[in-house]
Coordinates of C-alpha atoms and ligand atoms in Angstrom, one line a residue:
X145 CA 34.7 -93.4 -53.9
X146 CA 37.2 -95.5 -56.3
X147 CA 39.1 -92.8 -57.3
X148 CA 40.1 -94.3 -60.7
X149 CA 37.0 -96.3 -61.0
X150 CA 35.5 -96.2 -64.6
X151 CA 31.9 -96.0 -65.1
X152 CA 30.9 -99.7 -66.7
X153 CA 28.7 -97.9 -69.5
X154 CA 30.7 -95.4 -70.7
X155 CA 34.2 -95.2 -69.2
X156 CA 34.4 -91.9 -67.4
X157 CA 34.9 -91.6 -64.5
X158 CA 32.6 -93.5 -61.7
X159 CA 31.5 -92.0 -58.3
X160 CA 29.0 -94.7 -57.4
X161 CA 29.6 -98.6 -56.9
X162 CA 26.4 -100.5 -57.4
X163 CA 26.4 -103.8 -55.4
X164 CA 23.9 -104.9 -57.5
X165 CA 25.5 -104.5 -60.3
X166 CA 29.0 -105.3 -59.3
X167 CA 30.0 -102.6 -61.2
X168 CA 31.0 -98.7 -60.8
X169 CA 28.8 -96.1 -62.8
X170 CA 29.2 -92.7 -63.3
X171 CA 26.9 -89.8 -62.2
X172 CA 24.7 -89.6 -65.4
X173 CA 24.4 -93.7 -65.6
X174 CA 23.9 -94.3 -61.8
X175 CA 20.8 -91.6 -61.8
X176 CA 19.5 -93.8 -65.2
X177 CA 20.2 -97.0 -63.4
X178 CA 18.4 -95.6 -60.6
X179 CA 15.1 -94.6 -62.0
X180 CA 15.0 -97.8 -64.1
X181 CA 15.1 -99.8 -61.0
X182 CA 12.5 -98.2 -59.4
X183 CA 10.4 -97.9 -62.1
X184 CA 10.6 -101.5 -63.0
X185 CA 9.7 -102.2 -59.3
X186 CA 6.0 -99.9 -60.2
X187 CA 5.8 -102.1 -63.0
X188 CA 7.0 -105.8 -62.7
X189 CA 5.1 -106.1 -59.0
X190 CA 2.1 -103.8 -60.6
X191 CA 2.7 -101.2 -57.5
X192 CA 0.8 -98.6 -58.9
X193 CA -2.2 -98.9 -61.5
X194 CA -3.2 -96.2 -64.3
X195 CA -5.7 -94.0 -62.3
X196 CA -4.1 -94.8 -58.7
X197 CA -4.4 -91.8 -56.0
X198 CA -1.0 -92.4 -54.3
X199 CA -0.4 -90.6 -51.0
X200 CA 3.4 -90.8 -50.5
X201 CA 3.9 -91.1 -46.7
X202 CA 6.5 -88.2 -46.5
X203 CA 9.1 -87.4 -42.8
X204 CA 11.5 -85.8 -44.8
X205 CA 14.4 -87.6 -44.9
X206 CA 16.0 -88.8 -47.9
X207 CA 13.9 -92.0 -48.3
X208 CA 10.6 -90.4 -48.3
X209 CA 12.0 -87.4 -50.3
X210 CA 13.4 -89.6 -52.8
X211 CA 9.5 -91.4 -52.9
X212 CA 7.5 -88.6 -53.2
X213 CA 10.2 -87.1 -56.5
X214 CA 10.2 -90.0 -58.6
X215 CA 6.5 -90.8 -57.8
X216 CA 5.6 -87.6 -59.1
X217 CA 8.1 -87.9 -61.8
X218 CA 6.6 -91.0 -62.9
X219 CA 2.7 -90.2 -62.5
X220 CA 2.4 -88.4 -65.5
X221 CA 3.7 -91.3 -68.1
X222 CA 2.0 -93.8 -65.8
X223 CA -1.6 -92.3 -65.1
X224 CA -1.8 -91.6 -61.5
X225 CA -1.7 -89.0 -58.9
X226 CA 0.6 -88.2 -56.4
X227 CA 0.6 -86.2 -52.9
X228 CA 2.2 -86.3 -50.1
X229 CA 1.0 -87.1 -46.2
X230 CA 3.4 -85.8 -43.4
X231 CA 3.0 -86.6 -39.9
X232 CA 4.1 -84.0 -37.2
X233 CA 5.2 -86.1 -34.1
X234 CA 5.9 -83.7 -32.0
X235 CA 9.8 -83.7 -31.7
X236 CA 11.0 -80.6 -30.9
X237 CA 14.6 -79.6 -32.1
X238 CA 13.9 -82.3 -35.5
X239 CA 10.5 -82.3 -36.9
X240 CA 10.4 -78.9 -38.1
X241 CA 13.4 -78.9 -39.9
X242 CA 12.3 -82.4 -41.7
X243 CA 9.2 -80.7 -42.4
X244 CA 11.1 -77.5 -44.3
X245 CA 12.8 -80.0 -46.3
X246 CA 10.0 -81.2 -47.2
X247 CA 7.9 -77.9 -48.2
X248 CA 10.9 -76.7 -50.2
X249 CA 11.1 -80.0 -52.3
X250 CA 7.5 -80.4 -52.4
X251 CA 7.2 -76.5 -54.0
X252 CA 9.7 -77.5 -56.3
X253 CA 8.3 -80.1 -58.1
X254 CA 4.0 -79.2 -57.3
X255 CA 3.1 -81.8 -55.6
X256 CA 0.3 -81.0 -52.5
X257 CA 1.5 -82.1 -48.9
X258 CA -1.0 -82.5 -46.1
X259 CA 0.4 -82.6 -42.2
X260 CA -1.5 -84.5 -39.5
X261 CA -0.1 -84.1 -36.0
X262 CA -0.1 -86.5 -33.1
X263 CA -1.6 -83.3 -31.1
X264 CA -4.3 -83.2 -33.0
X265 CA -4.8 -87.3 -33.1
X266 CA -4.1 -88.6 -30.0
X267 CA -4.0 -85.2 -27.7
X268 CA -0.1 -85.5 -27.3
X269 CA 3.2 -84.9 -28.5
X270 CA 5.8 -87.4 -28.8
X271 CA 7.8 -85.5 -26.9
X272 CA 4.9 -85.4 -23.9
X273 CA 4.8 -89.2 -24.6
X274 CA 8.4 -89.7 -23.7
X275 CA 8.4 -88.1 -20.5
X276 CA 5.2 -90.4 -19.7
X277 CA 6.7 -93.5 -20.6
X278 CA 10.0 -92.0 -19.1
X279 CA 7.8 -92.3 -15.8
X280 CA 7.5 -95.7 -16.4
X281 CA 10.8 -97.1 -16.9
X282 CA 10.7 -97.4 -20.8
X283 CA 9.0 -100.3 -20.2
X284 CA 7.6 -99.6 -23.7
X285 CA 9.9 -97.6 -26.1
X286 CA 9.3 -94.2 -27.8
X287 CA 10.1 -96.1 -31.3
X288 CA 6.9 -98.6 -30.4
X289 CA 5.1 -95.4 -29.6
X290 CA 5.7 -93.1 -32.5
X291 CA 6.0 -96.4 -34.7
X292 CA 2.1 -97.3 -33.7
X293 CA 0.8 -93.6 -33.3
X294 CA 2.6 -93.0 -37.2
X295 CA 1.2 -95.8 -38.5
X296 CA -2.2 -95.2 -37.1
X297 CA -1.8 -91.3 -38.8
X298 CA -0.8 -92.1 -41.7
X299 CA -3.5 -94.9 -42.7
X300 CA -6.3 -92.8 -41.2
X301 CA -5.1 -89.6 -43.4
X302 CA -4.3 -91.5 -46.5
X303 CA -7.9 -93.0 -46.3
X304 CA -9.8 -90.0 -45.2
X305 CA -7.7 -88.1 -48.3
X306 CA -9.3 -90.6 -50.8
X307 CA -5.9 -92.7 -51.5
X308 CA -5.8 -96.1 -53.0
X309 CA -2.4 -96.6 -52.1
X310 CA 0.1 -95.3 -49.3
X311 CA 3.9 -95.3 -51.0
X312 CA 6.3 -95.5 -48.1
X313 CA 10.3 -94.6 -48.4
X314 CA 12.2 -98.0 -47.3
X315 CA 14.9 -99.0 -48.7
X316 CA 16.9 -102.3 -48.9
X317 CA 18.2 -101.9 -45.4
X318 CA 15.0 -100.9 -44.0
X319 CA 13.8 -104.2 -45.1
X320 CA 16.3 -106.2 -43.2
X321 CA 16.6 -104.2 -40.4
X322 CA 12.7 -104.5 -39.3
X323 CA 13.0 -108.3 -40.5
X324 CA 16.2 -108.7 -37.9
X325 CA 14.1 -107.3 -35.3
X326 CA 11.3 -109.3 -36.1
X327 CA 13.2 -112.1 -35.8
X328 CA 14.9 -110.9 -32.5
X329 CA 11.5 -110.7 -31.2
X330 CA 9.9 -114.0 -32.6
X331 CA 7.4 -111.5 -34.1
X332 CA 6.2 -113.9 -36.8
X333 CA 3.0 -111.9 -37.8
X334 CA 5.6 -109.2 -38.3
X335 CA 7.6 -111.0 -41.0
X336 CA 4.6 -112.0 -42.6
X337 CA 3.1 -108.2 -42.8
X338 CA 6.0 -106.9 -44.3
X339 CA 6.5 -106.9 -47.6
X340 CA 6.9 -105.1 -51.1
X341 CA 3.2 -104.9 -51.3
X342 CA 0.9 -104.8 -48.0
X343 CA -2.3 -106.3 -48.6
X344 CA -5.0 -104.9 -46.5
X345 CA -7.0 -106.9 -44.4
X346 CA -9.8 -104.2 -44.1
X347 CA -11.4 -102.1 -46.1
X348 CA -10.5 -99.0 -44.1
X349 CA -6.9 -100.2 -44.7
X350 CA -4.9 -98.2 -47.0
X351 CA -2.9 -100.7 -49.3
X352 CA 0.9 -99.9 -48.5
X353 CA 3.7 -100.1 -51.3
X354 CA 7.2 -99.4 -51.1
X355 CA 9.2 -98.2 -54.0
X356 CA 12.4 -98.2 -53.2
X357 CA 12.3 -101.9 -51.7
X358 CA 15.1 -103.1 -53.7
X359 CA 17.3 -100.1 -53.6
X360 CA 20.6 -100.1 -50.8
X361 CA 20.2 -97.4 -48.0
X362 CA 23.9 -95.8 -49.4
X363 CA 22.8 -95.6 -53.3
X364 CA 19.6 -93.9 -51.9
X365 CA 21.9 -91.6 -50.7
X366 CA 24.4 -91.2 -53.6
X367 CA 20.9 -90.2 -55.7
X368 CA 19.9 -87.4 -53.5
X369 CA 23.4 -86.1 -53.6
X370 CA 23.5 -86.3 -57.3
X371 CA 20.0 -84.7 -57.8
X372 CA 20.2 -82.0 -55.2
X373 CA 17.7 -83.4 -53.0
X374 CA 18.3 -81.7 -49.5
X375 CA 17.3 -82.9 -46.4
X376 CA 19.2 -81.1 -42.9
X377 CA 21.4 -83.8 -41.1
X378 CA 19.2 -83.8 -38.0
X379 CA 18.4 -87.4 -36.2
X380 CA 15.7 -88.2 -34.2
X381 CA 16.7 -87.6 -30.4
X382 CA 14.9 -90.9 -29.6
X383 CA 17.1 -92.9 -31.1
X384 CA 19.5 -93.8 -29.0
X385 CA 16.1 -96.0 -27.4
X386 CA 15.5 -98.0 -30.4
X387 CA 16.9 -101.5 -31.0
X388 CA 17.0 -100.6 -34.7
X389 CA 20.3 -98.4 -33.9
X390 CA 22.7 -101.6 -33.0
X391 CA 21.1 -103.7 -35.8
X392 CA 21.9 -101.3 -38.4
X393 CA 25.3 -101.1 -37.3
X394 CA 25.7 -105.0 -37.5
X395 CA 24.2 -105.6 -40.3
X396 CA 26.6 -103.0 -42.0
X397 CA 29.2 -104.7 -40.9
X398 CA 28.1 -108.2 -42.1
X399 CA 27.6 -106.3 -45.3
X400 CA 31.0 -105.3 -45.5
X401 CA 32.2 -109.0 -44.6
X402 CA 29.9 -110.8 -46.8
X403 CA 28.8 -108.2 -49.9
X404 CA 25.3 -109.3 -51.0
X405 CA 24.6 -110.2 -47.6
X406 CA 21.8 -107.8 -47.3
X407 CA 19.9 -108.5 -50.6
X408 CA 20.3 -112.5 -49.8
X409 CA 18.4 -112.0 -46.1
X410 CA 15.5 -110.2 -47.9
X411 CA 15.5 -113.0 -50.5
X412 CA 15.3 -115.3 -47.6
X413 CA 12.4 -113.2 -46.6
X414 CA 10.1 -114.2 -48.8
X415 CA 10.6 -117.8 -48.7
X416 CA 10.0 -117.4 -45.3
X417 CA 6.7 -114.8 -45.6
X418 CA 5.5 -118.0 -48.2
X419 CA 5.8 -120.9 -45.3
X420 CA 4.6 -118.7 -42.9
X421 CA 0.7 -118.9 -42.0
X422 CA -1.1 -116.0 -43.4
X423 CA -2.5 -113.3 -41.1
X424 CA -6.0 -113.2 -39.8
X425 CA -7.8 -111.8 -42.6
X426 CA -10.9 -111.4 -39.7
X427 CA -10.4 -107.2 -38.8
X428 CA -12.7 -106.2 -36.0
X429 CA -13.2 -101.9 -35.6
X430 CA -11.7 -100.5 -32.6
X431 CA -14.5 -99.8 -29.8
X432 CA -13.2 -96.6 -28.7
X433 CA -11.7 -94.8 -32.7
X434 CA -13.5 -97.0 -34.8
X435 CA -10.3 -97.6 -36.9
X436 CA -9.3 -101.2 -38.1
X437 CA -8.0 -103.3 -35.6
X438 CA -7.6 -107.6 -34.8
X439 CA -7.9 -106.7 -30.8
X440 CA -11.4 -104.8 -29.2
X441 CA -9.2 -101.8 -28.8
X442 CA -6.5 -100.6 -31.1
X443 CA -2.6 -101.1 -30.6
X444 CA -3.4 -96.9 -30.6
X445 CA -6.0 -96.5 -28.2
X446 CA -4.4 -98.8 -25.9
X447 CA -1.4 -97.0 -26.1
X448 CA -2.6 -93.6 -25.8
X449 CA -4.6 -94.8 -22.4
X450 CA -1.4 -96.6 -21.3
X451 CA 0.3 -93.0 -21.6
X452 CA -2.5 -90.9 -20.1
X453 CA -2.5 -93.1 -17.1
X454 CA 0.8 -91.8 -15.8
X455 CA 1.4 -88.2 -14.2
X456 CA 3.2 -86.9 -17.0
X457 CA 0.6 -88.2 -19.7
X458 CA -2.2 -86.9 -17.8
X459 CA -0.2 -83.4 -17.3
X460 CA 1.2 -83.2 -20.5
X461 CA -1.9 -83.8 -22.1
X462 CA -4.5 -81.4 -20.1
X463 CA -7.7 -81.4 -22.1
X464 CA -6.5 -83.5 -24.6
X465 CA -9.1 -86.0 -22.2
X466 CA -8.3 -89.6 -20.9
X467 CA -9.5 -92.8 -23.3
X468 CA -12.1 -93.6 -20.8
X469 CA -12.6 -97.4 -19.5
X470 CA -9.6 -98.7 -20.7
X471 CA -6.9 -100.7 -19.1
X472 CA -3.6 -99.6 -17.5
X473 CA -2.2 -102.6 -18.2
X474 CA 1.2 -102.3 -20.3
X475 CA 0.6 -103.1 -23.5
X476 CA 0.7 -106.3 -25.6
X477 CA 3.4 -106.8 -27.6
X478 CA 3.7 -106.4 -31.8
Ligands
LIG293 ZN1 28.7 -93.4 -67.5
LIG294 ZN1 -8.6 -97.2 -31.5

C-alpha cells in the first residue's frame, strides 16, 4: 500500500492508510493507533465494567480473533475476565478449520474456549438444515437459519457460563452492512436492536457489546497481519445464499467513490435508532425452550419445527425428535 507513503508519526515508512485518520501510519503506530481506539471504545461507551465476566463470542475469523486478543489483553489493567464461546454449526469443509484457528490462538494467549454445537441444541447440523430448506425452495435462507440458531447458542451459553456480557467481532462494515439489509427489508425493529451496546430486554438476555464497532473491516485486517494472528482463508459455503454478499460489494464500492461514506451511514444510524420507537421491553419465555422470546414460541423453536417438518429435516435429524405441536407454517419474518 502507498509505496512511498510516510507514517504521519514518525516518518518511516507507512504500510497502513487509516481513513479515519486521513493519514498513513507505519506498522508500530497503526498497531498503537489500533489498540487506543478500541480501548477508548471499552471506556468512553463504559463497554466493559471492573469485575465484568466477558464471553467473547468467537467463529474464528479475524473479527472474533481480533475480540477475544485484545479483550484478554486488556482484562488485566481493566479488572475483568475474559473467555471465549464458539459455536459449531455444523459446516463441513469450514468449521473445523475456524475452530483450529481458534484453539491455536486461544493456547497462545490462556484464555478458556467452550464449543456448543447446533447438534447438540437443536438436533441438527447446518449442513442437515440446508438440504431441508433446500427441499423447500429456500424459501427461508441458511444465513436466517444459522443467524437465528447462532444467536440463540450463543446467548443461552454465555448465560448458562455465568457472563455479564457477550463481546461480538463486528467491525465498521459489519455495522452498515446489517443496517443496509435492514433497510432493504423495512426491518425497523432491526435498526433499532443494533447497536454498539445491546440492551437486554430480559433478564435471561446476555447484554451484547461490540468492540471493534468503530474499526473498518480492511484495518481489522491490516492488525491481524501485523500481529500474526492466523485464521485459514476458508468461506462459508453458504454464502453465495446470503443477501449480505452483494451489499458488501456495493457498499465497497460507494466507499471507494465517496471515502467516509461508510462511517457517515453508521452516524446516520444512530439518529435514526434515536427517532425510532424503542422495542417492546415486554419478553414473554418460549413455551416449548423456555428461552426469552416477544412471540409464544421462539424465532428458534419455530425454525427448528419448520425444518423438521420436511423429509430431509426429519431424515437428517433421526432421534434428534420433532418440536411437537407446532406449526409448519413458514416462518415470520425478522
Ligand atoms: Zn510510525
Ligand atoms: Zn424456543
Amino acid at each position: 500500500m502507498g509505496g512511498t507513503a510516510r507514517c504521519f508519526v514518525c516518518g518511516r515508512r507507512a504500510s497502513v492508510y487509516v481513513s479515519y485518520l486521513g493519514e498513513y501510519l507505519c506498522p508500530e503506530h497503526f498497531v498503537e493507533y489500533f489498540e487506543r481506539r478500541v480501548r477508548e471504545t471499552l471506556v468512553w461507551f463504559r463497554l466493559v465494567e471492573r469485575g465484568d465476566r466477558v464471553a467473547v463470542a468467537v467463529s474464528g475469523g479475524k473479527d472474533s480473533l481480533t475480540t477475544l486478543y485484545l479483550m484478554r489483553k486488556f482484562s488485566e489493567e481493566m479488572d475483568f475476565e475474559v473467555f471465549g464461546v464458539a459455536v459449531d454449526e455444523g459446516i463441513a469443509g469450514y468449521r473445523e478449520y475456524k475452530l483450529e484457528a481458534l484453539r491455536s490462538l486461544a493456547r497462545e494467549i490462556g484464555v478458556d474456549v467452550h464449543v456448543v454445537t447446533f447438534r447438540e441444541l437443536f438436533g441438527l447440523t447446518l449442513d442437515e438444515a440446508v438440504a431441508a430448506l433446500r427441499e423447500r425452495g429456500f424459501e427461508v435462507k441458511p444465513c436466517t437459519v444459522c443467524g437465528v440458531f447462532r444467536r440463540y447458542a450463543l446467548n443461552r451459553a454465555a448465560r448458562e457460563l455465568g457472563a455479564t456480557k457477550l463481546a461480538t467481532g463486528h467491525n465498521l462494515d459489519d455495522e452498515v452492512q446489517v443496517f443496509a439489509m435492514n433497510l432493504i427489508k423495512a426491518h425497523a425493529d432491526g435498526i433499532v436492536r443494533e447497536g454498539l451496546v445491546t440492551e437486554p430486554a430480559s433478564e435471561r438476555l446476555v447484554p451484547r457489546i461490540k468492540p471493534l464497532y468503530f474499526i473498518p473491516e480492511k484495518e481489522v485486517l491490516a492488525y491481524t497481519l501485523i500481529k500474526g494472528i492466523h485464521t485459514p482463508f476458508v468461506e462459508c459455503p453458504y454464502i453465495v445464499y446470503a443477501l449480505r454478499h452483494p451489499i458488501r460489494h456495493w457498499l465497497n464500492e460507494v466507499e471507494d467513490e465517496e471515502p467516509g461514506a461508510k462511517y457517515r451511514v453508521l452516524a446516520f444510524k444512530e439518529v435514526l435508532r434515536n427517532a425510532l420507537p424503542p422495542p417492546p421491553k415486554e419478553m414473554m419465555l418460549c413455551r416449548i425452550c423456555g428461552e426469552p422470546t416477544s412471540h409464544p414460541v421462539c424465532r428458534a423453536c419455530e425454525l427448528k419445527s419448520y425444518i423438521l417438518s420436511t423429509r430431509a429435516g426429519r431424515d437428517d435429524a433421526g432421534r434428534g425428535g420433532r418440536a411437537a405441536g407446532v406449526a409448519r407454517l413458514p416462518p415470520h419474518p425478522g
